[in-house]
PDB file of N, CA and C in Angstrom:
ATOM      1  N   UNK A   9      15.377 -13.260   9.820  1.00 50.00           N
ATOM      2  CA  UNK A   9      14.099 -13.955   9.674  1.00 50.00           C
ATOM      3  C   UNK A   9      13.790 -14.095   8.199  1.00 50.00           C
ATOM      4  N   UNK A  10      13.192 -15.181   7.871  1.00 54.00           N
ATOM      5  CA  UNK A  10      12.882 -15.479   6.485  1.00 54.00           C
ATOM      6  C   UNK A  10      11.598 -14.768   6.087  1.00 54.00           C
ATOM      7  N   UNK A  11      11.618 -14.183   4.918  1.00 61.00           N
ATOM      8  CA  UNK A  11      10.441 -13.460   4.435  1.00 61.00           C
ATOM      9  C   UNK A  11       9.526 -14.400   3.676  1.00 61.00           C
ATOM     10  N   UNK A  12       8.242 -14.206   3.861  1.00 71.00           N
ATOM     11  CA  UNK A  12       7.276 -15.029   3.142  1.00 71.00           C
ATOM     12  C   UNK A  12       7.025 -14.440   1.764  1.00 71.00           C
ATOM     13  N   UNK A  13       6.379 -15.214   0.917  1.00 68.00           N
ATOM     14  CA  UNK A  13       6.008 -14.742  -0.420  1.00 68.00           C
ATOM     15  C   UNK A  13       5.115 -13.506  -0.322  1.00 68.00           C
ATOM     16  N   UNK A  14       4.221 -13.515   0.662  1.00 75.00           N
ATOM     17  CA  UNK A  14       3.311 -12.377   0.792  1.00 75.00           C
ATOM     18  C   UNK A  14       4.093 -11.111   1.116  1.00 75.00           C
ATOM     19  N   UNK A  15       5.089 -11.212   1.991  1.00 79.00           N
ATOM     20  CA  UNK A  15       5.908 -10.057   2.333  1.00 79.00           C
ATOM     21  C   UNK A  15       6.667  -9.560   1.124  1.00 79.00           C
ATOM     22  N   UNK A  16       7.253 -10.485   0.381  1.00 85.00           N
ATOM     23  CA  UNK A  16       8.043 -10.096  -0.793  1.00 85.00           C
ATOM     24  C   UNK A  16       7.155  -9.388  -1.819  1.00 85.00           C
ATOM     25  N   UNK A  17       5.980  -9.955  -2.081  1.00 86.00           N
ATOM     26  CA  UNK A  17       5.116  -9.326  -3.074  1.00 86.00           C
ATOM     27  C   UNK A  17       4.602  -7.973  -2.583  1.00 86.00           C
ATOM     28  N   UNK A  18       4.302  -7.862  -1.294  1.00 85.00           N
ATOM     29  CA  UNK A  18       3.869  -6.577  -0.745  1.00 85.00           C
ATOM     30  C   UNK A  18       4.994  -5.535  -0.819  1.00 85.00           C
ATOM     31  N   UNK A  19       6.211  -5.965  -0.524  1.00 87.00           N
ATOM     32  CA  UNK A  19       7.336  -5.034  -0.622  1.00 87.00           C
ATOM     33  C   UNK A  19       7.498  -4.536  -2.062  1.00 87.00           C
ATOM     34  N   UNK A  20       7.358  -5.440  -3.011  1.00 90.00           N
ATOM     35  CA  UNK A  20       7.460  -5.048  -4.422  1.00 90.00           C
ATOM     36  C   UNK A  20       6.341  -4.064  -4.787  1.00 90.00           C
ATOM     37  N   UNK A  21       5.141  -4.300  -4.279  1.00 89.00           N
ATOM     38  CA  UNK A  21       4.013  -3.406  -4.567  1.00 89.00           C
ATOM     39  C   UNK A  21       4.217  -2.041  -3.956  1.00 89.00           C
ATOM     40  N   UNK A  22       4.775  -1.977  -2.738  1.00 89.00           N
ATOM     41  CA  UNK A  22       5.055  -0.683  -2.112  1.00 89.00           C
ATOM     42  C   UNK A  22       6.094   0.054  -2.950  1.00 89.00           C
ATOM     43  N   UNK A  23       7.097  -0.661  -3.424  1.00 90.00           N
ATOM     44  CA  UNK A  23       8.105  -0.053  -4.297  1.00 90.00           C
ATOM     45  C   UNK A  23       7.449   0.477  -5.566  1.00 90.00           C
ATOM     46  N   UNK A  24       6.549  -0.328  -6.152  1.00 88.00           N
ATOM     47  CA  UNK A  24       5.817   0.112  -7.362  1.00 88.00           C
ATOM     48  C   UNK A  24       5.002   1.367  -7.068  1.00 88.00           C
ATOM     49  N   UNK A  25       4.330   1.386  -5.931  1.00 87.00           N
ATOM     50  CA  UNK A  25       3.525   2.559  -5.561  1.00 87.00           C
ATOM     51  C   UNK A  25       4.421   3.796  -5.423  1.00 87.00           C
ATOM     52  N   UNK A  26       5.539   3.633  -4.751  1.00 88.00           N
ATOM     53  CA  UNK A  26       6.445   4.778  -4.573  1.00 88.00           C
ATOM     54  C   UNK A  26       6.981   5.269  -5.921  1.00 88.00           C
ATOM     55  N   UNK A  27       7.322   4.348  -6.828  1.00 88.00           N
ATOM     56  CA  UNK A  27       7.827   4.802  -8.130  1.00 88.00           C
ATOM     57  C   UNK A  27       6.707   5.448  -8.947  1.00 88.00           C
ATOM     58  N   UNK A  28       5.502   4.938  -8.798  1.00 84.00           N
ATOM     59  CA  UNK A  28       4.359   5.556  -9.463  1.00 84.00           C
ATOM     60  C   UNK A  28       4.117   6.979  -8.930  1.00 84.00           C
ATOM     61  N   UNK A  29       4.246   7.153  -7.635  1.00 84.00           N
ATOM     62  CA  UNK A  29       4.053   8.471  -7.029  1.00 84.00           C
ATOM     63  C   UNK A  29       5.171   9.434  -7.419  1.00 84.00           C
ATOM     64  N   UNK A  30       6.341   8.914  -7.774  1.00 85.00           N
ATOM     65  CA  UNK A  30       7.454   9.763  -8.170  1.00 85.00           C
ATOM     66  C   UNK A  30       7.265  10.321  -9.581  1.00 85.00           C
ATOM     67  N   UNK A  31       6.388   9.687 -10.363  1.00 81.00           N
ATOM     68  CA  UNK A  31       6.112  10.183 -11.711  1.00 81.00           C
ATOM     69  C   UNK A  31       5.230  11.418 -11.640  1.00 81.00           C
ATOM     70  N   UNK A  32       5.307  12.262 -12.679  1.00 75.00           N
ATOM     71  CA  UNK A  32       4.425  13.433 -12.687  1.00 75.00           C
ATOM     72  C   UNK A  32       2.960  13.016 -12.812  1.00 75.00           C
ATOM     73  N   UNK A  33       2.154  13.535 -11.943  1.00 74.00           N
ATOM     74  CA  UNK A  33       0.704  13.290 -11.953  1.00 74.00           C
ATOM     75  C   UNK A  33       0.019  14.613 -11.704  1.00 74.00           C
ATOM     76  N   UNK A  34      -1.246  14.645 -11.969  1.00 82.00           N
ATOM     77  CA  UNK A  34      -2.010  15.834 -11.605  1.00 82.00           C
ATOM     78  C   UNK A  34      -2.677  15.634 -10.252  1.00 82.00           C
ATOM     79  N   UNK A  35      -1.982  14.882  -9.382  1.00 84.00           N
ATOM     80  CA  UNK A  35      -2.482  14.661  -8.019  1.00 84.00           C
ATOM     81  C   UNK A  35      -2.304  15.939  -7.223  1.00 84.00           C
ATOM     82  N   UNK A  36      -3.309  16.264  -6.415  1.00 86.00           N
ATOM     83  CA  UNK A  36      -3.101  17.392  -5.533  1.00 86.00           C
ATOM     84  C   UNK A  36      -2.177  16.956  -4.395  1.00 86.00           C
ATOM     85  N   UNK A  37      -1.559  17.906  -3.761  1.00 86.00           N
ATOM     86  CA  UNK A  37      -0.556  17.593  -2.735  1.00 86.00           C
ATOM     87  C   UNK A  37      -1.123  16.808  -1.567  1.00 86.00           C
ATOM     88  N   UNK A  38      -2.339  17.108  -1.049  1.00 88.00           N
ATOM     89  CA  UNK A  38      -2.873  16.298   0.057  1.00 88.00           C
ATOM     90  C   UNK A  38      -3.053  14.820  -0.331  1.00 88.00           C
ATOM     91  N   UNK A  39      -3.502  14.560  -1.562  1.00 86.00           N
ATOM     92  CA  UNK A  39      -3.675  13.176  -2.004  1.00 86.00           C
ATOM     93  C   UNK A  39      -2.330  12.477  -2.133  1.00 86.00           C
ATOM     94  N   UNK A  40      -1.367  13.162  -2.728  1.00 86.00           N
ATOM     95  CA  UNK A  40      -0.021  12.586  -2.878  1.00 86.00           C
ATOM     96  C   UNK A  40       0.566  12.272  -1.494  1.00 86.00           C
ATOM     97  N   UNK A  41       0.427  13.218  -0.556  1.00 89.00           N
ATOM     98  CA  UNK A  41       0.959  13.009   0.803  1.00 89.00           C
ATOM     99  C   UNK A  41       0.268  11.832   1.480  1.00 89.00           C
ATOM    100  N   UNK A  42      -1.051  11.722   1.312  1.00 88.00           N
ATOM    101  CA  UNK A  42      -1.796  10.618   1.920  1.00 88.00           C
ATOM    102  C   UNK A  42      -1.350   9.278   1.347  1.00 88.00           C
ATOM    103  N   UNK A  43      -1.079   9.229   0.044  1.00 89.00           N
ATOM    104  CA  UNK A  43      -0.620   7.981  -0.577  1.00 89.00           C
ATOM    105  C   UNK A  43       0.777   7.617  -0.089  1.00 89.00           C
ATOM    106  N   UNK A  44       1.644   8.599   0.055  1.00 89.00           N
ATOM    107  CA  UNK A  44       2.978   8.321   0.619  1.00 89.00           C
ATOM    108  C   UNK A  44       2.840   7.790   2.053  1.00 89.00           C
ATOM    109  N   UNK A  45       1.937   8.369   2.815  1.00 90.00           N
ATOM    110  CA  UNK A  45       1.725   7.914   4.192  1.00 90.00           C
ATOM    111  C   UNK A  45       1.228   6.473   4.227  1.00 90.00           C
ATOM    112  N   UNK A  46       0.300   6.133   3.327  1.00 88.00           N
ATOM    113  CA  UNK A  46      -0.198   4.760   3.258  1.00 88.00           C
ATOM    114  C   UNK A  46       0.931   3.793   2.900  1.00 88.00           C
ATOM    115  N   UNK A  47       1.775   4.198   1.958  1.00 89.00           N
ATOM    116  CA  UNK A  47       2.924   3.354   1.588  1.00 89.00           C
ATOM    117  C   UNK A  47       3.833   3.130   2.797  1.00 89.00           C
ATOM    118  N   UNK A  48       4.064   4.193   3.578  1.00 90.00           N
ATOM    119  CA  UNK A  48       4.897   4.062   4.778  1.00 90.00           C
ATOM    120  C   UNK A  48       4.252   3.147   5.801  1.00 90.00           C
ATOM    121  N   UNK A  49       2.926   3.203   5.929  1.00 86.00           N
ATOM    122  CA  UNK A  49       2.241   2.350   6.896  1.00 86.00           C
ATOM    123  C   UNK A  49       2.338   0.882   6.499  1.00 86.00           C
ATOM    124  N   UNK A  50       2.199   0.590   5.207  1.00 84.00           N
ATOM    125  CA  UNK A  50       2.347  -0.798   4.750  1.00 84.00           C
ATOM    126  C   UNK A  50       3.779  -1.248   5.024  1.00 84.00           C
ATOM    127  N   UNK A  51       4.746  -0.389   4.714  1.00 85.00           N
ATOM    128  CA  UNK A  51       6.151  -0.707   4.954  1.00 85.00           C
ATOM    129  C   UNK A  51       6.393  -0.963   6.448  1.00 85.00           C
ATOM    130  N   UNK A  52       5.830  -0.124   7.308  1.00 84.00           N
ATOM    131  CA  UNK A  52       6.013  -0.296   8.763  1.00 84.00           C
ATOM    132  C   UNK A  52       5.413  -1.619   9.226  1.00 84.00           C
ATOM    133  N   UNK A  53       4.257  -1.992   8.658  1.00 78.00           N
ATOM    134  CA  UNK A  53       3.637  -3.274   9.019  1.00 78.00           C
ATOM    135  C   UNK A  53       4.539  -4.433   8.610  1.00 78.00           C
ATOM    136  N   UNK A  54       5.207  -4.300   7.474  1.00 79.00           N
ATOM    137  CA  UNK A  54       6.113  -5.361   7.009  1.00 79.00           C
ATOM    138  C   UNK A  54       7.414  -5.400   7.813  1.00 79.00           C
ATOM    139  N   UNK A  55       7.845  -4.236   8.308  1.00 80.00           N
ATOM    140  CA  UNK A  55       9.136  -4.151   8.998  1.00 80.00           C
ATOM    141  C   UNK A  55       9.061  -4.424  10.492  1.00 80.00           C
ATOM    142  N   UNK A  56       7.860  -4.593  11.047  1.00 75.00           N
ATOM    143  CA  UNK A  56       7.753  -4.787  12.486  1.00 75.00           C
ATOM    144  C   UNK A  56       8.467  -6.087  12.886  1.00 75.00           C
ATOM    145  N   UNK A  57       9.118  -6.058  14.025  1.00 70.00           N
ATOM    146  CA  UNK A  57       9.828  -7.258  14.484  1.00 70.00           C
ATOM    147  C   UNK A  57       8.850  -8.415  14.754  1.00 70.00           C
ATOM    148  N   UNK A  58       9.297  -9.638  14.516  1.00 65.00           N
ATOM    149  CA  UNK A  58       8.418 -10.781  14.778  1.00 65.00           C
ATOM    150  C   UNK A  58       7.974 -10.796  16.236  1.00 65.00           C
ATOM    151  N   UNK A  59       6.738 -11.151  16.438  1.00 64.00           N
ATOM    152  CA  UNK A  59       6.211 -11.263  17.792  1.00 64.00           C
ATOM    153  C   UNK A  59       5.658  -9.979  18.359  1.00 64.00           C
ATOM    154  N   UNK A  60       5.812  -8.872  17.637  1.00 62.00           N
ATOM    155  CA  UNK A  60       5.244  -7.619  18.133  1.00 62.00           C
ATOM    156  C   UNK A  60       3.803  -7.507  17.646  1.00 62.00           C
ATOM    157  N   UNK A  61       3.066  -6.698  18.332  1.00 58.00           N
ATOM    158  CA  UNK A  61       1.649  -6.508  18.001  1.00 58.00           C
ATOM    159  C   UNK A  61       1.541  -5.888  16.609  1.00 58.00           C
ATOM    160  N   UNK A  62       0.792  -6.506  15.711  1.00 58.00           N
ATOM    161  CA  UNK A  62       0.661  -5.917  14.366  1.00 58.00           C
ATOM    162  C   UNK A  62      -0.119  -4.610  14.431  1.00 58.00           C
ATOM    163  N   UNK A  63       0.228  -3.742  13.518  1.00 58.00           N
ATOM    164  CA  UNK A  63      -0.541  -2.504  13.387  1.00 58.00           C
ATOM    165  C   UNK A  63      -1.945  -2.886  12.943  1.00 58.00           C
ATOM    166  N   UNK A  64      -2.860  -1.990  13.033  1.00 73.00           N
ATOM    167  CA  UNK A  64      -4.218  -2.312  12.608  1.00 73.00           C
ATOM    168  C   UNK A  64      -4.277  -2.410  11.091  1.00 73.00           C
ATOM    169  N   UNK A  65      -3.972  -3.610  10.599  1.00 76.00           N
ATOM    170  CA  UNK A  65      -3.924  -3.820   9.158  1.00 76.00           C
ATOM    171  C   UNK A  65      -5.313  -3.693   8.553  1.00 76.00           C
ATOM    172  N   UNK A  66      -6.333  -4.083   9.311  1.00 78.00           N
ATOM    173  CA  UNK A  66      -7.701  -3.957   8.804  1.00 78.00           C
ATOM    174  C   UNK A  66      -8.047  -2.490   8.535  1.00 78.00           C
ATOM    175  N   UNK A  67      -7.702  -1.610   9.470  1.00 84.00           N
ATOM    176  CA  UNK A  67      -7.947  -0.182   9.281  1.00 84.00           C
ATOM    177  C   UNK A  67      -7.136   0.345   8.096  1.00 84.00           C
ATOM    178  N   UNK A  68      -5.910  -0.122   7.973  1.00 85.00           N
ATOM    179  CA  UNK A  68      -5.060   0.283   6.852  1.00 85.00           C
ATOM    180  C   UNK A  68      -5.686  -0.170   5.531  1.00 85.00           C
ATOM    181  N   UNK A  69      -6.148  -1.413   5.501  1.00 87.00           N
ATOM    182  CA  UNK A  69      -6.808  -1.925   4.284  1.00 87.00           C
ATOM    183  C   UNK A  69      -8.011  -1.084   3.911  1.00 87.00           C
ATOM    184  N   UNK A  70      -8.792  -0.695   4.890  1.00 89.00           N
ATOM    185  CA  UNK A  70      -9.989   0.126   4.607  1.00 89.00           C
ATOM    186  C   UNK A  70      -9.588   1.477   4.023  1.00 89.00           C
ATOM    187  N   UNK A  71      -8.543   2.097   4.576  1.00 89.00           N
ATOM    188  CA  UNK A  71      -8.100   3.386   4.044  1.00 89.00           C
ATOM    189  C   UNK A  71      -7.570   3.233   2.626  1.00 89.00           C
ATOM    190  N   UNK A  72      -6.853   2.135   2.378  1.00 90.00           N
ATOM    191  CA  UNK A  72      -6.378   1.872   1.014  1.00 90.00           C
ATOM    192  C   UNK A  72      -7.563   1.696   0.059  1.00 90.00           C
ATOM    193  N   UNK A  73      -8.562   0.933   0.504  1.00 91.00           N
ATOM    194  CA  UNK A  73      -9.759   0.730  -0.338  1.00 91.00           C
ATOM    195  C   UNK A  73     -10.451   2.051  -0.642  1.00 91.00           C
ATOM    196  N   UNK A  74     -10.528   2.938   0.343  1.00 91.00           N
ATOM    197  CA  UNK A  74     -11.130   4.255   0.122  1.00 91.00           C
ATOM    198  C   UNK A  74     -10.374   5.022  -0.949  1.00 91.00           C
ATOM    199  N   UNK A  75      -9.057   4.983  -0.886  1.00 90.00           N
ATOM    200  CA  UNK A  75      -8.234   5.677  -1.897  1.00 90.00           C
ATOM    201  C   UNK A  75      -8.427   5.066  -3.281  1.00 90.00           C
ATOM    202  N   UNK A  76      -8.540   3.745  -3.350  1.00 90.00           N
ATOM    203  CA  UNK A  76      -8.766   3.085  -4.639  1.00 90.00           C
ATOM    204  C   UNK A  76     -10.039   3.641  -5.271  1.00 90.00           C
ATOM    205  N   UNK A  77     -11.113   3.716  -4.482  1.00 92.00           N
ATOM    206  CA  UNK A  77     -12.383   4.231  -5.020  1.00 92.00           C
ATOM    207  C   UNK A  77     -12.245   5.683  -5.470  1.00 92.00           C
ATOM    208  N   UNK A  78     -11.513   6.487  -4.700  1.00 91.00           N
ATOM    209  CA  UNK A  78     -11.327   7.900  -5.046  1.00 91.00           C
ATOM    210  C   UNK A  78     -10.537   8.068  -6.350  1.00 91.00           C
ATOM    211  N   UNK A  79      -9.588   7.180  -6.601  1.00 90.00           N
ATOM    212  CA  UNK A  79      -8.666   7.359  -7.722  1.00 90.00           C
ATOM    213  C   UNK A  79      -9.036   6.563  -8.968  1.00 90.00           C
ATOM    214  N   UNK A  80     -10.042   5.684  -8.875  1.00 90.00           N
ATOM    215  CA  UNK A  80     -10.356   4.799  -9.992  1.00 90.00           C
ATOM    216  C   UNK A  80     -10.553   5.537 -11.319  1.00 90.00           C
ATOM    217  N   UNK A  81     -11.338   6.571 -11.310  1.00 88.00           N
ATOM    218  CA  UNK A  81     -11.651   7.261 -12.561  1.00 88.00           C
ATOM    219  C   UNK A  81     -10.497   8.170 -12.998  1.00 88.00           C
ATOM    220  N   UNK A  82      -9.929   8.929 -12.059  1.00 89.00           N
ATOM    221  CA  UNK A  82      -8.944   9.926 -12.434  1.00 89.00           C
ATOM    222  C   UNK A  82      -7.524   9.377 -12.595  1.00 89.00           C
ATOM    223  N   UNK A  83      -7.168   8.351 -11.850  1.00 90.00           N
ATOM    224  CA  UNK A  83      -5.811   7.803 -11.860  1.00 90.00           C
ATOM    225  C   UNK A  83      -5.888   6.270 -11.812  1.00 90.00           C
ATOM    226  N   UNK A  84      -6.335   5.651 -12.901  1.00 90.00           N
ATOM    227  CA  UNK A  84      -6.552   4.204 -12.873  1.00 90.00           C
ATOM    228  C   UNK A  84      -5.297   3.378 -12.569  1.00 90.00           C
ATOM    229  N   UNK A  85      -4.146   3.852 -13.005  1.00 88.00           N
ATOM    230  CA  UNK A  85      -2.914   3.088 -12.747  1.00 88.00           C
ATOM    231  C   UNK A  85      -2.579   3.081 -11.252  1.00 88.00           C
ATOM    232  N   UNK A  86      -2.671   4.226 -10.619  1.00 90.00           N
ATOM    233  CA  UNK A  86      -2.458   4.298  -9.175  1.00 90.00           C
ATOM    234  C   UNK A  86      -3.482   3.467  -8.430  1.00 90.00           C
ATOM    235  N   UNK A  87      -4.738   3.566  -8.854  1.00 91.00           N
ATOM    236  CA  UNK A  87      -5.808   2.785  -8.211  1.00 91.00           C
ATOM    237  C   UNK A  87      -5.526   1.293  -8.340  1.00 91.00           C
ATOM    238  N   UNK A  88      -5.031   0.875  -9.494  1.00 91.00           N
ATOM    239  CA  UNK A  88      -4.715  -0.550  -9.691  1.00 91.00           C
ATOM    240  C   UNK A  88      -3.588  -0.993  -8.772  1.00 91.00           C
ATOM    241  N   UNK A  89      -2.559  -0.155  -8.621  1.00 90.00           N
ATOM    242  CA  UNK A  89      -1.445  -0.489  -7.734  1.00 90.00           C
ATOM    243  C   UNK A  89      -1.932  -0.622  -6.289  1.00 90.00           C
ATOM    244  N   UNK A  90      -2.735   0.344  -5.850  1.00 91.00           N
ATOM    245  CA  UNK A  90      -3.298   0.268  -4.485  1.00 91.00           C
ATOM    246  C   UNK A  90      -4.201  -0.950  -4.341  1.00 91.00           C
ATOM    247  N   UNK A  91      -5.016  -1.217  -5.363  1.00 92.00           N
ATOM    248  CA  UNK A  91      -5.902  -2.368  -5.327  1.00 92.00           C
ATOM    249  C   UNK A  91      -5.144  -3.671  -5.178  1.00 92.00           C
ATOM    250  N   UNK A  92      -3.985  -3.772  -5.841  1.00 90.00           N
ATOM    251  CA  UNK A  92      -3.160  -4.977  -5.715  1.00 90.00           C
ATOM    252  C   UNK A  92      -2.650  -5.151  -4.288  1.00 90.00           C
ATOM    253  N   UNK A  93      -2.296  -4.042  -3.640  1.00 88.00           N
ATOM    254  CA  UNK A  93      -1.850  -4.117  -2.257  1.00 88.00           C
ATOM    255  C   UNK A  93      -3.000  -4.587  -1.357  1.00 88.00           C
ATOM    256  N   UNK A  94      -4.189  -4.022  -1.560  1.00 89.00           N
ATOM    257  CA  UNK A  94      -5.364  -4.420  -0.773  1.00 89.00           C
ATOM    258  C   UNK A  94      -5.644  -5.906  -0.967  1.00 89.00           C
ATOM    259  N   UNK A  95      -5.635  -6.337  -2.242  1.00 89.00           N
ATOM    260  CA  UNK A  95      -5.932  -7.761  -2.526  1.00 89.00           C
ATOM    261  C   UNK A  95      -4.909  -8.682  -1.875  1.00 89.00           C
ATOM    262  N   UNK A  96      -3.649  -8.301  -1.911  1.00 85.00           N
ATOM    263  CA  UNK A  96      -2.610  -9.140  -1.322  1.00 85.00           C
ATOM    264  C   UNK A  96      -2.740  -9.201   0.190  1.00 85.00           C
ATOM    265  N   UNK A  97      -3.030  -8.053   0.815  1.00 82.00           N
ATOM    266  CA  UNK A  97      -3.262  -8.050   2.266  1.00 82.00           C
ATOM    267  C   UNK A  97      -4.422  -8.973   2.610  1.00 82.00           C
ATOM    268  N   UNK A  98      -5.494  -8.893   1.844  1.00 81.00           N
ATOM    269  CA  UNK A  98      -6.679  -9.719   2.117  1.00 81.00           C
ATOM    270  C   UNK A  98      -6.382 -11.193   1.852  1.00 81.00           C
ATOM    271  N   UNK A  99      -5.698 -11.485   0.763  1.00 79.00           N
ATOM    272  CA  UNK A  99      -5.402 -12.876   0.389  1.00 79.00           C
ATOM    273  C   UNK A  99      -4.592 -13.585   1.458  1.00 79.00           C
ATOM    274  N   UNK A 100      -3.640 -12.868   2.042  1.00 69.00           N
ATOM    275  CA  UNK A 100      -2.809 -13.475   3.070  1.00 69.00           C
ATOM    276  C   UNK A 100      -3.354 -13.267   4.471  1.00 69.00           C
ATOM    277  N   UNK A 101      -4.574 -12.781   4.558  1.00 68.00           N
ATOM    278  CA  UNK A 101      -5.237 -12.649   5.858  1.00 68.00           C
ATOM    279  C   UNK A 101      -4.640 -11.546   6.714  1.00 68.00           C
ATOM    280  N   UNK A 102      -4.104 -10.542   6.073  1.00 68.00           N
ATOM    281  CA  UNK A 102      -3.515  -9.426   6.823  1.00 68.00           C
ATOM    282  C   UNK A 102      -4.470  -8.279   6.893  1.00 68.00           C
TER     283      UNK A 102
END
């Protein structure tokens, strides 16, 4: 199946998020684990077979938005990466 521009950009953003999480941060382990889980959920939404019921992307977007707000002051780079994922999901109506 052919990938759309939105899928390609989201995949790149998930890769960026994972590489950002691999860098040393002063993130506590529950936050780091939650961010890895969010990255996996976005990946799962992208990898679902065509025609299958989409995961609740709206709920996922809300959780991502919550993390952006939590990290804005302490980890602006991570917050920006998450914000880009949220914006892309919203832009493409996901």
